[in-house]
mmCIF file with all atom_site columns, C-alpha atoms and ligand atoms in Angstrom:
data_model
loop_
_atom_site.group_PDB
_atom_site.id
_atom_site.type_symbol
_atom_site.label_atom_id
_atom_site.label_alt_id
_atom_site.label_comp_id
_atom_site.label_asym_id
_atom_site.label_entity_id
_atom_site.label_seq_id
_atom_site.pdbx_PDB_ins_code
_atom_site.Cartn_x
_atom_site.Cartn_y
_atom_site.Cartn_z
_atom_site.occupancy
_atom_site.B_iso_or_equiv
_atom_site.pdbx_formal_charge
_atom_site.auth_seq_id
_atom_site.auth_comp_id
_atom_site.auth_asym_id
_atom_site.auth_atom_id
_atom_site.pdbx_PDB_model_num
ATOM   1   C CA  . UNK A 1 1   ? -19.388 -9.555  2.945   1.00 0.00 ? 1   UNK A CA  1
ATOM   2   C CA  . UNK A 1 2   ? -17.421 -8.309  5.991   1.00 0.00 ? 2   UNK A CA  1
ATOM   3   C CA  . UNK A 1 3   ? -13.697 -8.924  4.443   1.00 0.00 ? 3   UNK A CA  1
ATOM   4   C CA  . UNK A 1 4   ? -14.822 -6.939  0.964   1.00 0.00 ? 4   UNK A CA  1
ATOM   5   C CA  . UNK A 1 5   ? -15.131 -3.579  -0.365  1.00 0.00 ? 5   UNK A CA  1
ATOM   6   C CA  . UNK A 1 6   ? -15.450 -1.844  -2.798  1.00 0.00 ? 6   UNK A CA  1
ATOM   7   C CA  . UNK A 1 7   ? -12.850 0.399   -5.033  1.00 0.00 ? 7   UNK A CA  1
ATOM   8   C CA  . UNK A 1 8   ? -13.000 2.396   -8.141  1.00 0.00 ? 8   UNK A CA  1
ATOM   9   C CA  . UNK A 1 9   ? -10.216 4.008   -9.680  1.00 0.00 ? 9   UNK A CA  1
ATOM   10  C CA  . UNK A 1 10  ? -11.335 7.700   -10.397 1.00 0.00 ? 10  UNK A CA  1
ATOM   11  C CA  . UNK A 1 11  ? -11.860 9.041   -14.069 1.00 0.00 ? 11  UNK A CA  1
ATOM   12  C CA  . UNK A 1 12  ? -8.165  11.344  -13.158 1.00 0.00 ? 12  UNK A CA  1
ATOM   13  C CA  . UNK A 1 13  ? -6.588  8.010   -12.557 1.00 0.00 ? 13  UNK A CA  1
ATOM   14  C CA  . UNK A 1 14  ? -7.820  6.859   -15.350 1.00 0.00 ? 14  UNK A CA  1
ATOM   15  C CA  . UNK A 1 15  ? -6.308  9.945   -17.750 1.00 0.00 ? 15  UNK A CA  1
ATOM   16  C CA  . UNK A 1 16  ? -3.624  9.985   -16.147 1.00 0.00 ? 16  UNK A CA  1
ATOM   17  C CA  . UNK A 1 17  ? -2.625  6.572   -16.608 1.00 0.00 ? 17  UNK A CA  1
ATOM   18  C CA  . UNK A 1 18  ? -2.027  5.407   -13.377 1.00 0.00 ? 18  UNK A CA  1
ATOM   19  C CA  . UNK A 1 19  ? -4.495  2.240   -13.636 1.00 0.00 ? 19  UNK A CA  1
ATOM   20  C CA  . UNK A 1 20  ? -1.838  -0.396  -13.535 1.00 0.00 ? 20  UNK A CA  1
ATOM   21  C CA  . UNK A 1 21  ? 0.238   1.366   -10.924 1.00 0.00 ? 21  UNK A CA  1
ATOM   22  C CA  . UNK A 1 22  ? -2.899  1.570   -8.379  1.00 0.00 ? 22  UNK A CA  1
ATOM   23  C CA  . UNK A 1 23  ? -3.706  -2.341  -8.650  1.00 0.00 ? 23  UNK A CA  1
ATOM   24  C CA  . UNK A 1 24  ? -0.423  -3.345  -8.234  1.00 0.00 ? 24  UNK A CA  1
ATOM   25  C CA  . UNK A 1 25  ? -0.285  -1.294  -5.183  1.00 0.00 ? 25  UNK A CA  1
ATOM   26  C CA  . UNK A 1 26  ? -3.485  -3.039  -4.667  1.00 0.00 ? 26  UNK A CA  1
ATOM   27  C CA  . UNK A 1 27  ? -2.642  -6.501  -4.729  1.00 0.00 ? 27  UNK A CA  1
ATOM   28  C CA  . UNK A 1 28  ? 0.820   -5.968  -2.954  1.00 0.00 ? 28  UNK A CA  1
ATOM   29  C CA  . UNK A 1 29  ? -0.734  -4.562  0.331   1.00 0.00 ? 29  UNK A CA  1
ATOM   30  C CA  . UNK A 1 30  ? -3.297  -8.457  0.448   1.00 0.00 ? 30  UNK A CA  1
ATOM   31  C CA  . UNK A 1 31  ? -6.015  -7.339  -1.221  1.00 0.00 ? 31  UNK A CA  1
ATOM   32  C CA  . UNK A 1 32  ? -7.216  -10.010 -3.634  1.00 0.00 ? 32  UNK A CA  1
ATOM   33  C CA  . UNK A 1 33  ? -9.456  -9.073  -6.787  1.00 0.00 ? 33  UNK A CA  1
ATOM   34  C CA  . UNK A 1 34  ? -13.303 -10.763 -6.593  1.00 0.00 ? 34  UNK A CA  1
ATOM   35  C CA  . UNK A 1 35  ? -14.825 -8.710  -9.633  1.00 0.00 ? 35  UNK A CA  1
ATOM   36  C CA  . UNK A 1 36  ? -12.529 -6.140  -11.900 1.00 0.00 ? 36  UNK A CA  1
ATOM   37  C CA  . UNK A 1 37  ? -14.763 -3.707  -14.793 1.00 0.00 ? 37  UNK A CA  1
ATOM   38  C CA  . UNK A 1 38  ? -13.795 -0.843  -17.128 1.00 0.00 ? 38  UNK A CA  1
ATOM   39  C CA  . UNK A 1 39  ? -16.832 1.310   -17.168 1.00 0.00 ? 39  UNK A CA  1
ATOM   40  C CA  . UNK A 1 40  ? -18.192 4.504   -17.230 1.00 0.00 ? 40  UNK A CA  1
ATOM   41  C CA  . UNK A 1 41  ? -20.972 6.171   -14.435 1.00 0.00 ? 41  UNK A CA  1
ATOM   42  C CA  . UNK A 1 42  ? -24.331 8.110   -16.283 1.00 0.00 ? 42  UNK A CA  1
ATOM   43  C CA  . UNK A 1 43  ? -25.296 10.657  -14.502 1.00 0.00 ? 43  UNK A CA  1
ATOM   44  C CA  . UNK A 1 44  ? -28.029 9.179   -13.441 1.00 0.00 ? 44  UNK A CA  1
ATOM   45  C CA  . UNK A 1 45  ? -25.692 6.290   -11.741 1.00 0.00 ? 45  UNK A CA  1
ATOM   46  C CA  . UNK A 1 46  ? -23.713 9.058   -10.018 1.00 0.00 ? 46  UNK A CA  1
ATOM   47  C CA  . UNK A 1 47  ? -26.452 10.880  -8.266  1.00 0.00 ? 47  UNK A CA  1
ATOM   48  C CA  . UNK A 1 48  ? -27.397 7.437   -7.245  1.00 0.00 ? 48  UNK A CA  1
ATOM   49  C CA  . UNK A 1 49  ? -23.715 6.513   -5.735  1.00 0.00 ? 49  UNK A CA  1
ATOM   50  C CA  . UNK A 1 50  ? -23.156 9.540   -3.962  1.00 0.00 ? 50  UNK A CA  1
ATOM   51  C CA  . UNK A 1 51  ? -27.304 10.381  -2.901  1.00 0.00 ? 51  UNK A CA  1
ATOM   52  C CA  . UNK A 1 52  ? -25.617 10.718  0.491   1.00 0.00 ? 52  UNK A CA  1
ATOM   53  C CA  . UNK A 1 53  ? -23.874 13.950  -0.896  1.00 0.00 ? 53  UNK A CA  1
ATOM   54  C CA  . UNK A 1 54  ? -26.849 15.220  -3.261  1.00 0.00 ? 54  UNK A CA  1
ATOM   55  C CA  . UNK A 1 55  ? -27.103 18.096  -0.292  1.00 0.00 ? 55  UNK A CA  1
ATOM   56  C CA  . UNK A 1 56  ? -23.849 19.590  -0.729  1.00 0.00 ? 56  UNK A CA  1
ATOM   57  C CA  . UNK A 1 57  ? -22.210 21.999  -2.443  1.00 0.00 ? 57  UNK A CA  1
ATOM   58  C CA  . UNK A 1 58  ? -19.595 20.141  -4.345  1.00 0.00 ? 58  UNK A CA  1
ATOM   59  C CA  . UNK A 1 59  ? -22.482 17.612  -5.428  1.00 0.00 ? 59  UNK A CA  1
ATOM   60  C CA  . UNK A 1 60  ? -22.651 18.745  -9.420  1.00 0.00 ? 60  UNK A CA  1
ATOM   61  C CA  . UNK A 1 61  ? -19.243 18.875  -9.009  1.00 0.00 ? 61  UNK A CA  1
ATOM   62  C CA  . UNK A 1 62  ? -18.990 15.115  -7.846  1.00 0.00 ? 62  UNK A CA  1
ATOM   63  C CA  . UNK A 1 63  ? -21.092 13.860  -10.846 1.00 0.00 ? 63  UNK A CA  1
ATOM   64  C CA  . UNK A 1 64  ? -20.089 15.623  -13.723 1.00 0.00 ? 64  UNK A CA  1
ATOM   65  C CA  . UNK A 1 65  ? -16.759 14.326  -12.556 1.00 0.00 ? 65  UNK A CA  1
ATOM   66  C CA  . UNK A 1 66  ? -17.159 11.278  -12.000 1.00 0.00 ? 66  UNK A CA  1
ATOM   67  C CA  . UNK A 1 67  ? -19.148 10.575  -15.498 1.00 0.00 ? 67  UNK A CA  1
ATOM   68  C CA  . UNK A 1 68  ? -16.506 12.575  -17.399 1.00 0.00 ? 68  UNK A CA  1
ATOM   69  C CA  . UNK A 1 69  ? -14.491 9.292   -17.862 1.00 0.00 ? 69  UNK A CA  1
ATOM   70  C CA  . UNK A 1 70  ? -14.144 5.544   -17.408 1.00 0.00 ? 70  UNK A CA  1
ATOM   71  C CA  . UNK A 1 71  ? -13.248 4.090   -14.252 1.00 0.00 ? 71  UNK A CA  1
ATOM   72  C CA  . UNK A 1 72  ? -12.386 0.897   -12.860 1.00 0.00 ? 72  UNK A CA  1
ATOM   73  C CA  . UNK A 1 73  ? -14.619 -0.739  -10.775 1.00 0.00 ? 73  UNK A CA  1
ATOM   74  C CA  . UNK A 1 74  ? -13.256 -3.360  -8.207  1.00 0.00 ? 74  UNK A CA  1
ATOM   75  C CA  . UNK A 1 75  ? -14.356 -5.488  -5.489  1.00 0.00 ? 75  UNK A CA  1
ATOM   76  C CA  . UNK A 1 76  ? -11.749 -6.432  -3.007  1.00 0.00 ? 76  UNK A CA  1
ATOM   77  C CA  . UNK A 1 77  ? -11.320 -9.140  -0.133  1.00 0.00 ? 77  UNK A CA  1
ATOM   78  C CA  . UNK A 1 78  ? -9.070  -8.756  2.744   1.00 0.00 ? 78  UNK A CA  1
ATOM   79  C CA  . UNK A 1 79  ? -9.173  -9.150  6.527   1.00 0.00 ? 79  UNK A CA  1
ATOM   80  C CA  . UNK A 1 80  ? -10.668 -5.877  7.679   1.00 0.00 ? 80  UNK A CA  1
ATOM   81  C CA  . UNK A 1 81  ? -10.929 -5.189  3.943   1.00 0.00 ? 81  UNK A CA  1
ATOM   82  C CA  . UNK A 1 82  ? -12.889 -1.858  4.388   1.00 0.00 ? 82  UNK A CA  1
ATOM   83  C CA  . UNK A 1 83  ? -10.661 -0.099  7.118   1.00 0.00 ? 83  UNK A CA  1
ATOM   84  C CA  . UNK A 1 84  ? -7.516  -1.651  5.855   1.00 0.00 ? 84  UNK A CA  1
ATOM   85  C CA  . UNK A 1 85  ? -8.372  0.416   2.399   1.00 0.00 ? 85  UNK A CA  1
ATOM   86  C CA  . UNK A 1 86  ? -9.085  3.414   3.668   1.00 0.00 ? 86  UNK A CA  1
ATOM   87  C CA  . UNK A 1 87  ? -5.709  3.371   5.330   1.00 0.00 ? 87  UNK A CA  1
ATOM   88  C CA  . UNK A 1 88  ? -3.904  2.591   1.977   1.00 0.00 ? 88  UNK A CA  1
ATOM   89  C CA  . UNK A 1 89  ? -5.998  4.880   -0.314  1.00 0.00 ? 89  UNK A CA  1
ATOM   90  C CA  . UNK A 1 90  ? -5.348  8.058   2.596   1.00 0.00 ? 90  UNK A CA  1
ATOM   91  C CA  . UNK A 1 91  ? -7.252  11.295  3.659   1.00 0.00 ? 91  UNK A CA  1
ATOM   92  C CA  . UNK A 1 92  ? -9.861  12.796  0.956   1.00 0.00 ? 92  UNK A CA  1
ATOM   93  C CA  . UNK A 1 93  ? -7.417  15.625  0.243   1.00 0.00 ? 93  UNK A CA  1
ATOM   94  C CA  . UNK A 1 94  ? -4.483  14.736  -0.504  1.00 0.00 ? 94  UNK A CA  1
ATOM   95  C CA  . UNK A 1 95  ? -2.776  17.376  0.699   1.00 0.00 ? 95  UNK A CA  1
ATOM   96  C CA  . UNK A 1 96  ? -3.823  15.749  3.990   1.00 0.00 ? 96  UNK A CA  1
ATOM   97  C CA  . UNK A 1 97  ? -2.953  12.024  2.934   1.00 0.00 ? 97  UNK A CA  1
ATOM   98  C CA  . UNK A 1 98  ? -0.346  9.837   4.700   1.00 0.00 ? 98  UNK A CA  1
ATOM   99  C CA  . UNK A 1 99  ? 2.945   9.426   2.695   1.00 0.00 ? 99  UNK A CA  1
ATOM   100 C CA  . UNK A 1 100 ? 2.646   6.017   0.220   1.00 0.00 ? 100 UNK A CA  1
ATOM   101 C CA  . UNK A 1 101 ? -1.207  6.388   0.335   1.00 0.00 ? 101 UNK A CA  1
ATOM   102 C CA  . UNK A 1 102 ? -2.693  5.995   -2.863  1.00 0.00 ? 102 UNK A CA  1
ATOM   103 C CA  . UNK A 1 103 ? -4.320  9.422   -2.565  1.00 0.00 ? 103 UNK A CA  1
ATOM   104 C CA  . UNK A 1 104 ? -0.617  10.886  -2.014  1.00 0.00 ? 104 UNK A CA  1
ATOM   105 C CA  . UNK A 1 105 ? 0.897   9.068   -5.099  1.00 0.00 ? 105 UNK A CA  1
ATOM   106 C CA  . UNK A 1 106 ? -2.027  9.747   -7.163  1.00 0.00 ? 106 UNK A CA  1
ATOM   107 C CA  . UNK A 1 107 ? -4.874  12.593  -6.405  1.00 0.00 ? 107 UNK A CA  1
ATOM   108 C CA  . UNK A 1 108 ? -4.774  15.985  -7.658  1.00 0.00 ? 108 UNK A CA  1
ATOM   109 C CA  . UNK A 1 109 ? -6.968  17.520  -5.620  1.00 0.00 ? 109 UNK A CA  1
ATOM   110 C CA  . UNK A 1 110 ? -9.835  17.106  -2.836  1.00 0.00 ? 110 UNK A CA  1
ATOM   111 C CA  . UNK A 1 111 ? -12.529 16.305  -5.697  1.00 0.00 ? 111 UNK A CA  1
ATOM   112 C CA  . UNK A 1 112 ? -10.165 15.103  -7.958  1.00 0.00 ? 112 UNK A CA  1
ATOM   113 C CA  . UNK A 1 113 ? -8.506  12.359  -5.336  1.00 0.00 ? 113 UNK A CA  1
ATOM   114 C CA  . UNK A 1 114 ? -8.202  9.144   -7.675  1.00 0.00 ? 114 UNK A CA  1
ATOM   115 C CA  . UNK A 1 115 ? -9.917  6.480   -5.848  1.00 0.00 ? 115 UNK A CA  1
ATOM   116 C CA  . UNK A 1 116 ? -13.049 5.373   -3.519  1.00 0.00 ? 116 UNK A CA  1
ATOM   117 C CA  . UNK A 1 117 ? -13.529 2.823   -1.046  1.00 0.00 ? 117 UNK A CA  1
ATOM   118 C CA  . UNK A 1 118 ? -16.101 2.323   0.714   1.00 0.00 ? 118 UNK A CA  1
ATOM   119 C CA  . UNK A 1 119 ? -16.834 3.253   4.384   1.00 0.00 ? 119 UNK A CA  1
ATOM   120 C CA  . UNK A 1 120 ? -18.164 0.642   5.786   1.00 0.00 ? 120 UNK A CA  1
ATOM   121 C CA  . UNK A 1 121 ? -19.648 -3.120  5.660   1.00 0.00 ? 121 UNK A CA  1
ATOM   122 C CA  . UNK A 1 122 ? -22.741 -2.248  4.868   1.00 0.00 ? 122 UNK A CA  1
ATOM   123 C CA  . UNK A 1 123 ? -21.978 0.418   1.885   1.00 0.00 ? 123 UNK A CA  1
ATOM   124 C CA  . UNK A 1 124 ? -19.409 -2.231  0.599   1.00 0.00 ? 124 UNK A CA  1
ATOM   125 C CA  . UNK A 1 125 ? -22.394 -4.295  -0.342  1.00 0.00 ? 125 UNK A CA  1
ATOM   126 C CA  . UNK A 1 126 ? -24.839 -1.978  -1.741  1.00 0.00 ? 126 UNK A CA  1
ATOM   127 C CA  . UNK A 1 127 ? -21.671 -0.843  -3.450  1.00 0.00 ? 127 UNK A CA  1
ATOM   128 C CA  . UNK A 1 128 ? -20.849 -4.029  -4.664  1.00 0.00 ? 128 UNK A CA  1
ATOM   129 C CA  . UNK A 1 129 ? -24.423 -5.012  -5.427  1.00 0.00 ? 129 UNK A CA  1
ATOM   130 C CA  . UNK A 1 130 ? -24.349 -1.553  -7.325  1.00 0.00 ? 130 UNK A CA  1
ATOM   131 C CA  . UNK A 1 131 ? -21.546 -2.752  -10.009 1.00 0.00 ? 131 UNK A CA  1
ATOM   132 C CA  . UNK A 1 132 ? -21.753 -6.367  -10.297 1.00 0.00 ? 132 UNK A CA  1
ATOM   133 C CA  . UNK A 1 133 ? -24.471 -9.257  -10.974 1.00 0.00 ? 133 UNK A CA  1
ATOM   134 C CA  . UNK A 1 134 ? -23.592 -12.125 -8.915  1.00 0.00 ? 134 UNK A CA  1
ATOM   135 C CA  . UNK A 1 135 ? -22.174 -13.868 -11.900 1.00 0.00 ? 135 UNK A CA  1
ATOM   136 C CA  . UNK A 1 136 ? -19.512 -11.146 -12.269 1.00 0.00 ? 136 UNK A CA  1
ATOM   137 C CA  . UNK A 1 137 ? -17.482 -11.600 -8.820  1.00 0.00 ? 137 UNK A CA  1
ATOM   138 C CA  . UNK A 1 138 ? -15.486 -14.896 -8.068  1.00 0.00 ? 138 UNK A CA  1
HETATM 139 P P1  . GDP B 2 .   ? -14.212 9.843   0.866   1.00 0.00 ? 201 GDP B P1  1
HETATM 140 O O1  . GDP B 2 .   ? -15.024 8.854   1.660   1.00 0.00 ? 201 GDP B O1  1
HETATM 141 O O2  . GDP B 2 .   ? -12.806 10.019  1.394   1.00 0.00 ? 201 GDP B O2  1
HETATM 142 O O3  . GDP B 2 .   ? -14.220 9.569   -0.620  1.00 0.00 ? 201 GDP B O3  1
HETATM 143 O O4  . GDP B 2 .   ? -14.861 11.288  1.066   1.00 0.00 ? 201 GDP B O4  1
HETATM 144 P P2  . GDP B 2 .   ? -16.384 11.776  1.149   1.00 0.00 ? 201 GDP B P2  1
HETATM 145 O O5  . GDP B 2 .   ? -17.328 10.618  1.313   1.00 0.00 ? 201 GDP B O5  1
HETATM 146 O O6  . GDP B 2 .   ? -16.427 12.866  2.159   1.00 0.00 ? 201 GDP B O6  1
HETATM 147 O O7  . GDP B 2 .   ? -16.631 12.466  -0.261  1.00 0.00 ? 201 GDP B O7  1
HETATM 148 C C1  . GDP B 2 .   ? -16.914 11.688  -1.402  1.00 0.00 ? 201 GDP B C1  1
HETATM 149 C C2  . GDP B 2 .   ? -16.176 12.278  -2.574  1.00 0.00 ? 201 GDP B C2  1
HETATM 150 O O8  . GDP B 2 .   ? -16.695 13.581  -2.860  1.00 0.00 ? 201 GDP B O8  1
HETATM 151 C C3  . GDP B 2 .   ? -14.676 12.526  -2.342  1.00 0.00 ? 201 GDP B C3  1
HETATM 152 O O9  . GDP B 2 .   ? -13.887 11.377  -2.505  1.00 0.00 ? 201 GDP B O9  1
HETATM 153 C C4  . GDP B 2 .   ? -14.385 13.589  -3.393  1.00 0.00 ? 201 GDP B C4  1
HETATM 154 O O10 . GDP B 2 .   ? -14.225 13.017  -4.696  1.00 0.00 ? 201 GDP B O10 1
HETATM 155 C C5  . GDP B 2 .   ? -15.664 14.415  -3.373  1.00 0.00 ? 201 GDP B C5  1
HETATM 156 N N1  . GDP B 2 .   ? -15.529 15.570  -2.493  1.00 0.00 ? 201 GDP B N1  1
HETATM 157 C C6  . GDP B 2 .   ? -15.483 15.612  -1.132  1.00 0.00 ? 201 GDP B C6  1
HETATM 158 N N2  . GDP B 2 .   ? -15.332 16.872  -0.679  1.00 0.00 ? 201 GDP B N2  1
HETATM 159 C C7  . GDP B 2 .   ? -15.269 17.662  -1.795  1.00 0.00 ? 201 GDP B C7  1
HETATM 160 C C8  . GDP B 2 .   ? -15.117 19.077  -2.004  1.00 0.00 ? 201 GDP B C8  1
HETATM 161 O O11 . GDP B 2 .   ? -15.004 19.865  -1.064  1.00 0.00 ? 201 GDP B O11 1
HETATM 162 N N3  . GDP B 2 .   ? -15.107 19.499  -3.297  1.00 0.00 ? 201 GDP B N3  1
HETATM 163 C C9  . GDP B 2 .   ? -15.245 18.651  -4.366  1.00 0.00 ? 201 GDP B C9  1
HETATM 164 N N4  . GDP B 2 .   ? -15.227 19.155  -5.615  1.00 0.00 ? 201 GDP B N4  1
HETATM 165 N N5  . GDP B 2 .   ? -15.390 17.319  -4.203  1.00 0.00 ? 201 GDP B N5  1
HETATM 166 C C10 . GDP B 2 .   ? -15.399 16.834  -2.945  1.00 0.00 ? 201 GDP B C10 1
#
Protein backbone atom coordinates (compact mmCIF):
# COMPACT_ATOMS: atom_id res chain seq x y z
CA UNK A 1 0.00 0.00 0.00
CA UNK A 2 2.99 2.40 0.05
CA UNK A 3 2.16 4.28 -3.47
CA UNK A 4 -1.78 4.84 -2.24
CA UNK A 5 -3.78 7.10 -0.24
CA UNK A 6 -6.54 8.06 0.49
CA UNK A 7 -8.77 11.32 -0.58
CA UNK A 8 -12.21 12.55 0.03
CA UNK A 9 -13.61 15.50 -1.41
CA UNK A 10 -15.21 17.51 1.55
CA UNK A 11 -19.12 17.97 1.89
CA UNK A 12 -18.16 22.18 0.80
CA UNK A 13 -16.67 20.72 -2.31
CA UNK A 14 -19.33 18.89 -2.78
CA UNK A 15 -22.05 22.06 -2.56
CA UNK A 16 -20.11 23.94 -4.15
CA UNK A 17 -19.73 21.99 -7.13
CA UNK A 18 -16.28 21.68 -7.52
CA UNK A 19 -16.25 17.67 -7.72
CA UNK A 20 -15.24 17.41 -11.32
CA UNK A 21 -12.76 20.25 -11.13
CA UNK A 22 -10.79 18.51 -8.06
CA UNK A 23 -10.39 15.01 -9.96
CA UNK A 24 -9.30 16.42 -12.93
CA UNK A 25 -6.74 18.24 -11.01
CA UNK A 26 -6.36 14.86 -9.60
CA UNK A 27 -5.60 12.79 -12.40
CA UNK A 28 -3.48 15.56 -14.21
CA UNK A 29 -0.81 15.80 -11.38
CA UNK A 30 -0.29 11.19 -11.88
CA UNK A 31 -2.52 10.16 -9.57
CA UNK A 32 -4.50 7.22 -10.92
CA UNK A 33 -8.07 6.28 -9.43
CA UNK A 34 -8.11 2.50 -7.58
CA UNK A 35 -11.69 2.88 -5.90
CA UNK A 36 -14.06 6.19 -6.56
CA UNK A 37 -17.68 6.40 -4.08
CA UNK A 38 -20.38 9.06 -3.57
CA UNK A 39 -21.29 8.71 0.02
CA UNK A 40 -22.19 10.23 3.00
CA UNK A 41 -20.23 9.83 6.79
CA UNK A 42 -22.90 9.00 10.05
CA UNK A 43 -21.83 10.40 12.78
CA UNK A 44 -20.90 7.56 14.15
CA UNK A 45 -18.33 7.00 11.02
CA UNK A 46 -16.93 10.48 11.69
CA UNK A 47 -16.00 10.17 15.29
CA UNK A 48 -14.46 7.02 14.09
CA UNK A 49 -12.27 8.81 11.14
CA UNK A 50 -11.08 11.56 13.04
CA UNK A 51 -10.83 9.55 16.91
CA UNK A 52 -7.36 11.11 16.68
CA UNK A 53 -9.10 14.60 17.07
CA UNK A 54 -12.08 13.49 19.50
CA UNK A 55 -9.82 15.66 22.20
CA UNK A 56 -10.07 18.89 20.61
CA UNK A 57 -11.97 21.68 20.48
CA UNK A 58 -13.06 21.87 16.91
CA UNK A 59 -14.02 18.02 17.22
CA UNK A 60 -18.14 18.53 17.09
CA UNK A 61 -17.27 20.88 14.73
CA UNK A 62 -15.35 18.27 12.48
CA UNK A 63 -18.31 15.77 12.54
CA UNK A 64 -21.31 17.59 12.20
CA UNK A 65 -19.43 18.85 9.19
CA UNK A 66 -18.34 16.32 7.72
CA UNK A 67 -21.87 14.29 7.92
CA UNK A 68 -23.73 17.41 6.74
CA UNK A 69 -23.23 16.22 3.09
CA UNK A 70 -21.98 13.64 0.60
CA UNK A 71 -18.50 13.32 -0.21
CA UNK A 72 -16.39 11.55 -2.51
CA UNK A 73 -14.36 8.97 -1.36
CA UNK A 74 -11.15 8.03 -3.39
CA UNK A 75 -8.25 5.87 -3.24
CA UNK A 76 -5.28 7.00 -5.17
CA UNK A 77 -1.89 5.40 -6.48
CA UNK A 78 1.15 7.33 -7.22
CA UNK A 79 4.88 7.18 -6.48
CA UNK A 80 5.12 8.75 -3.04
CA UNK A 81 1.33 8.88 -3.32
CA UNK A 82 0.80 10.14 0.32
CA UNK A 83 3.42 13.08 0.42
CA UNK A 84 2.97 13.89 -3.19
CA UNK A 85 -0.92 14.69 -2.10
CA UNK A 86 -0.40 16.56 0.60
CA UNK A 87 1.71 18.83 -1.53
CA UNK A 88 -1.11 19.22 -4.17
CA UNK A 89 -4.10 19.45 -1.74
CA UNK A 90 -1.82 22.45 0.46
CA UNK A 91 -1.72 23.71 4.15
CA UNK A 92 -5.03 22.99 6.38
CA UNK A 93 -5.93 26.68 6.15
CA UNK A 94 -6.04 27.88 3.24
CA UNK A 95 -5.16 31.06 3.90
CA UNK A 96 -1.80 29.33 4.46
CA UNK A 97 -1.94 27.03 1.24
CA UNK A 98 0.59 27.18 -1.64
CA UNK A 99 -0.79 28.90 -4.82
CA UNK A 100 -2.55 25.99 -7.33
CA UNK A 101 -3.07 23.76 -4.20
CA UNK A 102 -6.31 22.30 -4.12
CA UNK A 103 -6.95 23.85 -0.70
CA UNK A 104 -6.17 27.40 -2.40
CA UNK A 105 -8.57 26.84 -5.41
CA UNK A 106 -11.13 25.32 -3.31
CA UNK A 107 -11.39 25.66 0.76
CA UNK A 108 -13.27 28.21 2.50
CA UNK A 109 -11.92 28.06 5.58
CA UNK A 110 -9.56 26.04 8.13
CA UNK A 111 -12.56 23.51 8.94
CA UNK A 112 -14.17 24.01 5.89
CA UNK A 113 -10.83 23.17 3.58
CA UNK A 114 -12.41 20.81 0.78
CA UNK A 115 -10.35 17.78 0.84
CA UNK A 116 -8.33 15.04 3.04
CA UNK A 117 -5.50 12.94 2.40
CA UNK A 118 -4.07 10.99 4.43
CA UNK A 119 -0.81 11.43 6.44
CA UNK A 120 0.88 8.67 6.14
CA UNK A 121 1.30 4.85 4.86
CA UNK A 122 -0.10 3.44 7.51
CA UNK A 123 -3.41 5.78 7.89
CA UNK A 124 -3.75 5.38 4.02
CA UNK A 125 -4.68 1.82 4.72
CA UNK A 126 -6.86 1.89 7.65
CA UNK A 127 -8.28 4.72 5.59
CA UNK A 128 -8.69 2.78 2.69
CA UNK A 129 -9.76 -0.34 4.55
CA UNK A 130 -12.28 2.21 6.20
CA UNK A 131 -14.23 2.98 2.72
CA UNK A 132 -13.81 0.09 0.55
CA UNK A 133 -14.29 -3.90 0.60
CA UNK A 134 -11.59 -5.38 -1.34
CA UNK A 135 -13.92 -5.94 -4.21
CA UNK A 136 -14.43 -2.17 -4.58
CA UNK A 137 -10.71 -0.99 -5.53
CA UNK A 138 -9.02 -2.13 -8.89
P1 LIG B 1 -5.16 17.91 7.75
O1 LIG B 1 -4.31 16.68 7.93
O2 LIG B 1 -4.47 18.99 6.94
O3 LIG B 1 -6.54 17.61 7.22
O4 LIG B 1 -5.35 18.59 9.18
P2 LIG B 1 -5.59 17.97 10.64
O5 LIG B 1 -5.33 16.49 10.66
O6 LIG B 1 -4.83 18.82 11.59
O7 LIG B 1 -7.13 18.25 10.91
C1 LIG B 1 -8.12 17.41 10.36
C2 LIG B 1 -9.26 18.27 9.90
O8 LIG B 1 -9.88 18.90 11.02
C3 LIG B 1 -8.87 19.45 8.99
O9 LIG B 1 -8.68 19.09 7.65
C4 LIG B 1 -10.06 20.38 9.18
O10 LIG B 1 -11.18 19.98 8.39
C5 LIG B 1 -10.39 20.17 10.65
N1 LIG B 1 -9.75 21.18 11.49
C6 LIG B 1 -8.44 21.32 11.81
N2 LIG B 1 -8.23 22.40 12.59
C7 LIG B 1 -9.46 22.97 12.77
C8 LIG B 1 -9.92 24.13 13.49
O11 LIG B 1 -9.15 24.85 14.12
N3 LIG B 1 -11.26 24.38 13.43
C9 LIG B 1 -12.14 23.59 12.75
N4 LIG B 1 -13.45 23.91 12.74
N5 LIG B 1 -11.74 22.49 12.06
C10 LIG B 1 -10.42 22.19 12.07
Amino acid sequence: MANTTLMMIKPDAFENGHIGNILEKVTSAGFKIKALKLTQLTKRDAETFYEVHSERPFFGELVSFMTRGPIVAALLEKENAVSDFRTLIGATNPAEAAEGTLRKLYATSMGENAVHGSDSDENASIEAAFHFSKRECF
